[in-house]
Short mmCIF file of N, CA and C in Angstrom, two decimals:
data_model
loop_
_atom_site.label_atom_id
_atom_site.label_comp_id
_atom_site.label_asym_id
_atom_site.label_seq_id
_atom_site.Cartn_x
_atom_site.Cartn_y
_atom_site.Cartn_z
N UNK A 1 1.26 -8.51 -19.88
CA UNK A 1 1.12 -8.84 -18.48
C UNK A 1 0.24 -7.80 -17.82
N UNK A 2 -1.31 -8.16 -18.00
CA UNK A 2 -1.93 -7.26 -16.72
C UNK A 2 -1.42 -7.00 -15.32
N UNK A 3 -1.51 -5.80 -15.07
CA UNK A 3 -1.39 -6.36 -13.43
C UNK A 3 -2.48 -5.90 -12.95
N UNK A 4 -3.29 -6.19 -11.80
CA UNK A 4 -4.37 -5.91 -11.44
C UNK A 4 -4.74 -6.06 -9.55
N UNK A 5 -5.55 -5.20 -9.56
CA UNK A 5 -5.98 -5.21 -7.98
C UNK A 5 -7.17 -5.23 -7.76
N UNK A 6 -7.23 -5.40 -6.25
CA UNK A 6 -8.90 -6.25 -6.29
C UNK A 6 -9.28 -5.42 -5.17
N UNK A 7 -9.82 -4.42 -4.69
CA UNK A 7 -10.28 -3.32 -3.76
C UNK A 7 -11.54 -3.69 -3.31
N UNK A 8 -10.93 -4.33 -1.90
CA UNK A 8 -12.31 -4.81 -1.02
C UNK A 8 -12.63 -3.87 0.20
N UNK A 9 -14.00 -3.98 0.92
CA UNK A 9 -14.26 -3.35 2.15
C UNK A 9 -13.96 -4.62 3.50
N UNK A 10 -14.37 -4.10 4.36
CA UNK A 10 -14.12 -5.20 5.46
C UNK A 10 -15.13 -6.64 5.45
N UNK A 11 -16.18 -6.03 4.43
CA UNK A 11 -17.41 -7.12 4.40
C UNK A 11 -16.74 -8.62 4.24
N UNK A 12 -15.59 -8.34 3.42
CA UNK A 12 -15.05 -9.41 2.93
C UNK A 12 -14.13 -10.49 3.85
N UNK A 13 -13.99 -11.51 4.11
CA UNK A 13 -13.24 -12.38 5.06
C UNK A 13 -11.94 -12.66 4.16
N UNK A 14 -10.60 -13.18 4.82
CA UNK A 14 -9.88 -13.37 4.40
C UNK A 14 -9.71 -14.60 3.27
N UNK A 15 -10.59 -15.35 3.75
CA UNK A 15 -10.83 -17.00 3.37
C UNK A 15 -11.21 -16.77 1.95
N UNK A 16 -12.15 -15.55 1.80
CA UNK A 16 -12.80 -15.48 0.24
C UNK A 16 -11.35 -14.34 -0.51
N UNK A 17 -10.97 -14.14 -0.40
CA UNK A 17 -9.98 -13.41 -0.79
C UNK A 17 -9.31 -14.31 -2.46
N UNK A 18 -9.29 -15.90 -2.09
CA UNK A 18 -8.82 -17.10 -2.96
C UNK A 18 -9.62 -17.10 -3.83
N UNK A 19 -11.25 -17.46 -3.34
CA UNK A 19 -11.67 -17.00 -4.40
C UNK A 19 -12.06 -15.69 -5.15
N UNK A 20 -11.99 -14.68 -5.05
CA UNK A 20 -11.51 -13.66 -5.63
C UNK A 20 -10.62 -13.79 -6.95
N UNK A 21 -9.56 -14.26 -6.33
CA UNK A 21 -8.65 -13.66 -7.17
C UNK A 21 -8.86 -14.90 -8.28
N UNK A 22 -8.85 -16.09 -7.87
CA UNK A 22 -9.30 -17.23 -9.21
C UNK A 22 -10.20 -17.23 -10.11
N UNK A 23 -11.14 -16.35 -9.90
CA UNK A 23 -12.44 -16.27 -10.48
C UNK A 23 -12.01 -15.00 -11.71
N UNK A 24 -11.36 -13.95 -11.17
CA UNK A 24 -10.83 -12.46 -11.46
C UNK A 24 -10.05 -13.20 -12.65
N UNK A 25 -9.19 -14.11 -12.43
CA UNK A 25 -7.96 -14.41 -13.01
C UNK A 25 -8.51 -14.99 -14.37
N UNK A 26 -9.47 -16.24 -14.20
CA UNK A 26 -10.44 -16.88 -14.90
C UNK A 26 -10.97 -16.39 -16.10
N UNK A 27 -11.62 -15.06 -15.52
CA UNK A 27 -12.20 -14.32 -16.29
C UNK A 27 -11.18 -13.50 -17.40
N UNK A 28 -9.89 -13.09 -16.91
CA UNK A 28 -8.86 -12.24 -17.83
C UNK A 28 -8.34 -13.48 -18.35
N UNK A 29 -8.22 -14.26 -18.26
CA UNK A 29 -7.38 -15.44 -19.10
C UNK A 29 -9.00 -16.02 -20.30
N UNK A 30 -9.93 -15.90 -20.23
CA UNK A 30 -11.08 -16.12 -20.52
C UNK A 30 -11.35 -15.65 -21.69
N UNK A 31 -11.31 -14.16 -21.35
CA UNK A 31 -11.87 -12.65 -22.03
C UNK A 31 -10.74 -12.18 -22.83
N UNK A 32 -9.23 -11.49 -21.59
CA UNK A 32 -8.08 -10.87 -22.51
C UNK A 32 -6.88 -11.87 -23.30
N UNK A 33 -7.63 -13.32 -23.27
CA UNK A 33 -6.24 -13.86 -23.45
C UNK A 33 -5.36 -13.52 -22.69
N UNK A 34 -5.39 -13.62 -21.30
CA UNK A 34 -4.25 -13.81 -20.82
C UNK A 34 -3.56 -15.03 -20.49
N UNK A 35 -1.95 -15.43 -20.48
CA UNK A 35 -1.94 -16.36 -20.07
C UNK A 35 -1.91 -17.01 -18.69
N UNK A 36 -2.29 -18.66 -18.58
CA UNK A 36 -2.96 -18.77 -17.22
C UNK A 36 -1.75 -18.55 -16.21
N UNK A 37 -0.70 -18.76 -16.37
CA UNK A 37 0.72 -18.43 -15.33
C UNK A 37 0.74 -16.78 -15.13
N UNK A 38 0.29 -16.34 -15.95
CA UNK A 38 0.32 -14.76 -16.17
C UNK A 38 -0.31 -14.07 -14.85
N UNK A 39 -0.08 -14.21 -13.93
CA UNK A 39 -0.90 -13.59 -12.49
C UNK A 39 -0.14 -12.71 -11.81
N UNK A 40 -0.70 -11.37 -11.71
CA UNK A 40 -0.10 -10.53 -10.80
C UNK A 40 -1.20 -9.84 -10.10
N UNK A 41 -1.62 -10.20 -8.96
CA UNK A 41 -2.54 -9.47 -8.32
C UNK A 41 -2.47 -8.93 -7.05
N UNK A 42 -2.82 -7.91 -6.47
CA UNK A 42 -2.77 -7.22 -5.22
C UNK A 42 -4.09 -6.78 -4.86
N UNK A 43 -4.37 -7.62 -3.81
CA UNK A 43 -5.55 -7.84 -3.32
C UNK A 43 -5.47 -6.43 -1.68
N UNK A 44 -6.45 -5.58 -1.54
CA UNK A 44 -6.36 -4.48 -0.62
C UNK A 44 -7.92 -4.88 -0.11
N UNK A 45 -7.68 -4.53 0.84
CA UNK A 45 -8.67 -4.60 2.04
C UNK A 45 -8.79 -2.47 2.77
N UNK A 46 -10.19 -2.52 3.19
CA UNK A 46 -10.04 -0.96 3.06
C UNK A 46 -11.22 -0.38 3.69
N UNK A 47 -10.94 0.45 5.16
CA UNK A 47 -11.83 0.75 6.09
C UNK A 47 -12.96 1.32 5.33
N UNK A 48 -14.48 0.95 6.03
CA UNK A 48 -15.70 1.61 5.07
C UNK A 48 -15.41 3.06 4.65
N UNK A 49 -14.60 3.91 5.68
CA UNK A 49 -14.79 4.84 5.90
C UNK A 49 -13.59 5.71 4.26
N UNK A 50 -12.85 4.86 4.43
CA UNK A 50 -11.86 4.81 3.34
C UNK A 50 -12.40 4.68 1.74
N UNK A 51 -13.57 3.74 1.58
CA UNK A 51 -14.07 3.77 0.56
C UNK A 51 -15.25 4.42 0.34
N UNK A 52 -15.14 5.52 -0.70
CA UNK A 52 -15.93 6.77 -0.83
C UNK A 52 -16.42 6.21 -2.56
N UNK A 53 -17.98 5.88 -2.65
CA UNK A 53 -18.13 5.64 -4.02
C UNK A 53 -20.04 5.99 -3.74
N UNK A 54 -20.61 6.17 -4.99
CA UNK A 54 -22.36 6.32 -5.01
C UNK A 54 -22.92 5.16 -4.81
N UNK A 55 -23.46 4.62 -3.74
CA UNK A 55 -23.83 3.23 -3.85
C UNK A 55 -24.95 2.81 -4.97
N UNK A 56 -25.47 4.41 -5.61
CA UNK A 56 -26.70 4.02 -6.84
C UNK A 56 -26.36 4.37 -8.12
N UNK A 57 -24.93 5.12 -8.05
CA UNK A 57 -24.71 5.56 -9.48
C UNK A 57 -24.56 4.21 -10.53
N UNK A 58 -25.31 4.17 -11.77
CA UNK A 58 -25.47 3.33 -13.00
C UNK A 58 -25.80 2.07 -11.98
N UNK A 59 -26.20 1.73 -10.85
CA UNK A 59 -26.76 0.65 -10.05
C UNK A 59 -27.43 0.70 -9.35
N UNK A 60 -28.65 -0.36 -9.07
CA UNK A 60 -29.49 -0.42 -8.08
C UNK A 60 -29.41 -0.45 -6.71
N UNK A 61 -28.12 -0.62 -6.66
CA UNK A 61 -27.70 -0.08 -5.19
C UNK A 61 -26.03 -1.41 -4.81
N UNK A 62 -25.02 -1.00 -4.54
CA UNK A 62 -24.37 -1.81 -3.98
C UNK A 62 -24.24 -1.68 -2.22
N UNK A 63 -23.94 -2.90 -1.90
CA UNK A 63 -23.80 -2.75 -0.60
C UNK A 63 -22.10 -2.81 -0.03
N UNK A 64 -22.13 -3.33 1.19
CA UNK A 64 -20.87 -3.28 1.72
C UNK A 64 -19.94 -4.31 0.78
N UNK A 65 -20.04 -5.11 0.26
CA UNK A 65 -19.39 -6.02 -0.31
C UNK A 65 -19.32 -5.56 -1.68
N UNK A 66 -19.50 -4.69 -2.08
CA UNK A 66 -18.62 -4.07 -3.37
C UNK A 66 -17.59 -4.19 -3.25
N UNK A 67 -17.18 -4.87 -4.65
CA UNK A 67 -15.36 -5.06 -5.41
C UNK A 67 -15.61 -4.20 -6.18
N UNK A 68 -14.10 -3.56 -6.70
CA UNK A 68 -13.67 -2.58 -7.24
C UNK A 68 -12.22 -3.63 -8.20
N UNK A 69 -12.59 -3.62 -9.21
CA UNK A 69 -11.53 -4.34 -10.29
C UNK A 69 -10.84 -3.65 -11.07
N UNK A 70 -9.39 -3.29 -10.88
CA UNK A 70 -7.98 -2.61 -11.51
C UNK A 70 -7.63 -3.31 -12.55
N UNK A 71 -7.75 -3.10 -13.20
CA UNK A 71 -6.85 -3.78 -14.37
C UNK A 71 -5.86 -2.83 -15.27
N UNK A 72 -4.58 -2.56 -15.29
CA UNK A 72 -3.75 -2.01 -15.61
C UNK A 72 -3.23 -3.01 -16.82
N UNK A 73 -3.87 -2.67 -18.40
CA UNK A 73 -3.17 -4.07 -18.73
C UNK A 73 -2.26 -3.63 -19.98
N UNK A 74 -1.55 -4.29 -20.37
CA UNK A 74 -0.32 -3.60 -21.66
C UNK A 74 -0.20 -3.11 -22.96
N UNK A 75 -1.81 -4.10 -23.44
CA UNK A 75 -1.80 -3.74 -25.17
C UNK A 75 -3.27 -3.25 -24.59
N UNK A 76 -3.70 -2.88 -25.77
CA UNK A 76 -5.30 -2.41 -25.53
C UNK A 76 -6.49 -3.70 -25.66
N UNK A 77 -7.45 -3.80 -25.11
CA UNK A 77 -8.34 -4.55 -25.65
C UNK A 77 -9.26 -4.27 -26.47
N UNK A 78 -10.25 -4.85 -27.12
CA UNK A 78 -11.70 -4.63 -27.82
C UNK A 78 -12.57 -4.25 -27.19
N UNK A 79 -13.55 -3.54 -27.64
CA UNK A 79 -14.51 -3.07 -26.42
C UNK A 79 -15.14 -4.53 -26.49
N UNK A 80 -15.42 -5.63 -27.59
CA UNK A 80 -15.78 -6.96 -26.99
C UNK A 80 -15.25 -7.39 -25.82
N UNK A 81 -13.87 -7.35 -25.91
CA UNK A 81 -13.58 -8.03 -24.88
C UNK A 81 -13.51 -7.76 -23.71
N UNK A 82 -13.57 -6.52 -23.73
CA UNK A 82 -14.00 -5.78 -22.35
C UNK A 82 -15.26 -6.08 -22.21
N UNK A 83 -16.73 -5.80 -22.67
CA UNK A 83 -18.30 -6.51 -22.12
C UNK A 83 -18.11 -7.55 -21.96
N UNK A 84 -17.45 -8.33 -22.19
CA UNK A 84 -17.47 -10.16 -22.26
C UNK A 84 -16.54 -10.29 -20.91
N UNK A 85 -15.39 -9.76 -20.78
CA UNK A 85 -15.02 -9.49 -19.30
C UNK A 85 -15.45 -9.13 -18.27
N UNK A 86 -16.94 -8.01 -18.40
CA UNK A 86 -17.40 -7.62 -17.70
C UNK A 86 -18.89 -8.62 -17.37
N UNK A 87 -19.04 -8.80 -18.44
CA UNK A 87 -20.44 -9.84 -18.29
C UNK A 87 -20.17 -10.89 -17.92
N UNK A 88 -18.89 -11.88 -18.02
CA UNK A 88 -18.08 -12.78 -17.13
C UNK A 88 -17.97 -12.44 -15.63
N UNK A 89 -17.22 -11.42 -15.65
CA UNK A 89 -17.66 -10.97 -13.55
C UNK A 89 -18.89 -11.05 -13.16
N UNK A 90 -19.48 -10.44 -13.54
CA UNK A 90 -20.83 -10.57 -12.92
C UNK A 90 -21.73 -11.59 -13.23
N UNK A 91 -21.08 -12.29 -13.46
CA UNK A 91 -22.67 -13.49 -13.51
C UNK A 91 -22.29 -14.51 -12.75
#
């Protein structure tokens, strides 16, 4: 059972929050085998001023709408399945 959190700035509206987490979920049921009932997520919202990160480190630049993805999960994964998780988010 992952549990996982989804660390947003204010850029984000409440409305997209749903999709967030379905897409997030998608992707770990996708990638870690997780199963699809298997959902534990805690979604945080978080003043600009609160989130302190390099907007260019290993990136061309993020803006205000940077997510930040927790995944706390129980057994270990593959480093496959971690790029394939990761190359799943982002595309």
């Amino acid at each position: 059972m992952p549990l996982t959190r989804i660390s947003l700035g204010t850029a984000w509206r409440p409305a997209e929050f749903a999709q967030l987490s379905a897409l997030f979920h998608e992707c770990l049921v996708a990638e870690f085998d997780v199963p699809s009932a298997d959902r534990f997520q805690f979604i945080e919202r978080a003043a600009d001023e609160q989130r302190i990160y390099d907007p260019h480190y290993l990136s061309e630049g993020r803006s205000a709408r940077f997510v930040l993805f927790h995944i706390f999960a129980g057994k270990p994964r593959s480093r496959a399945q971690k790029q394939g998780l990761y190359r799943r988010l982002c595309a």
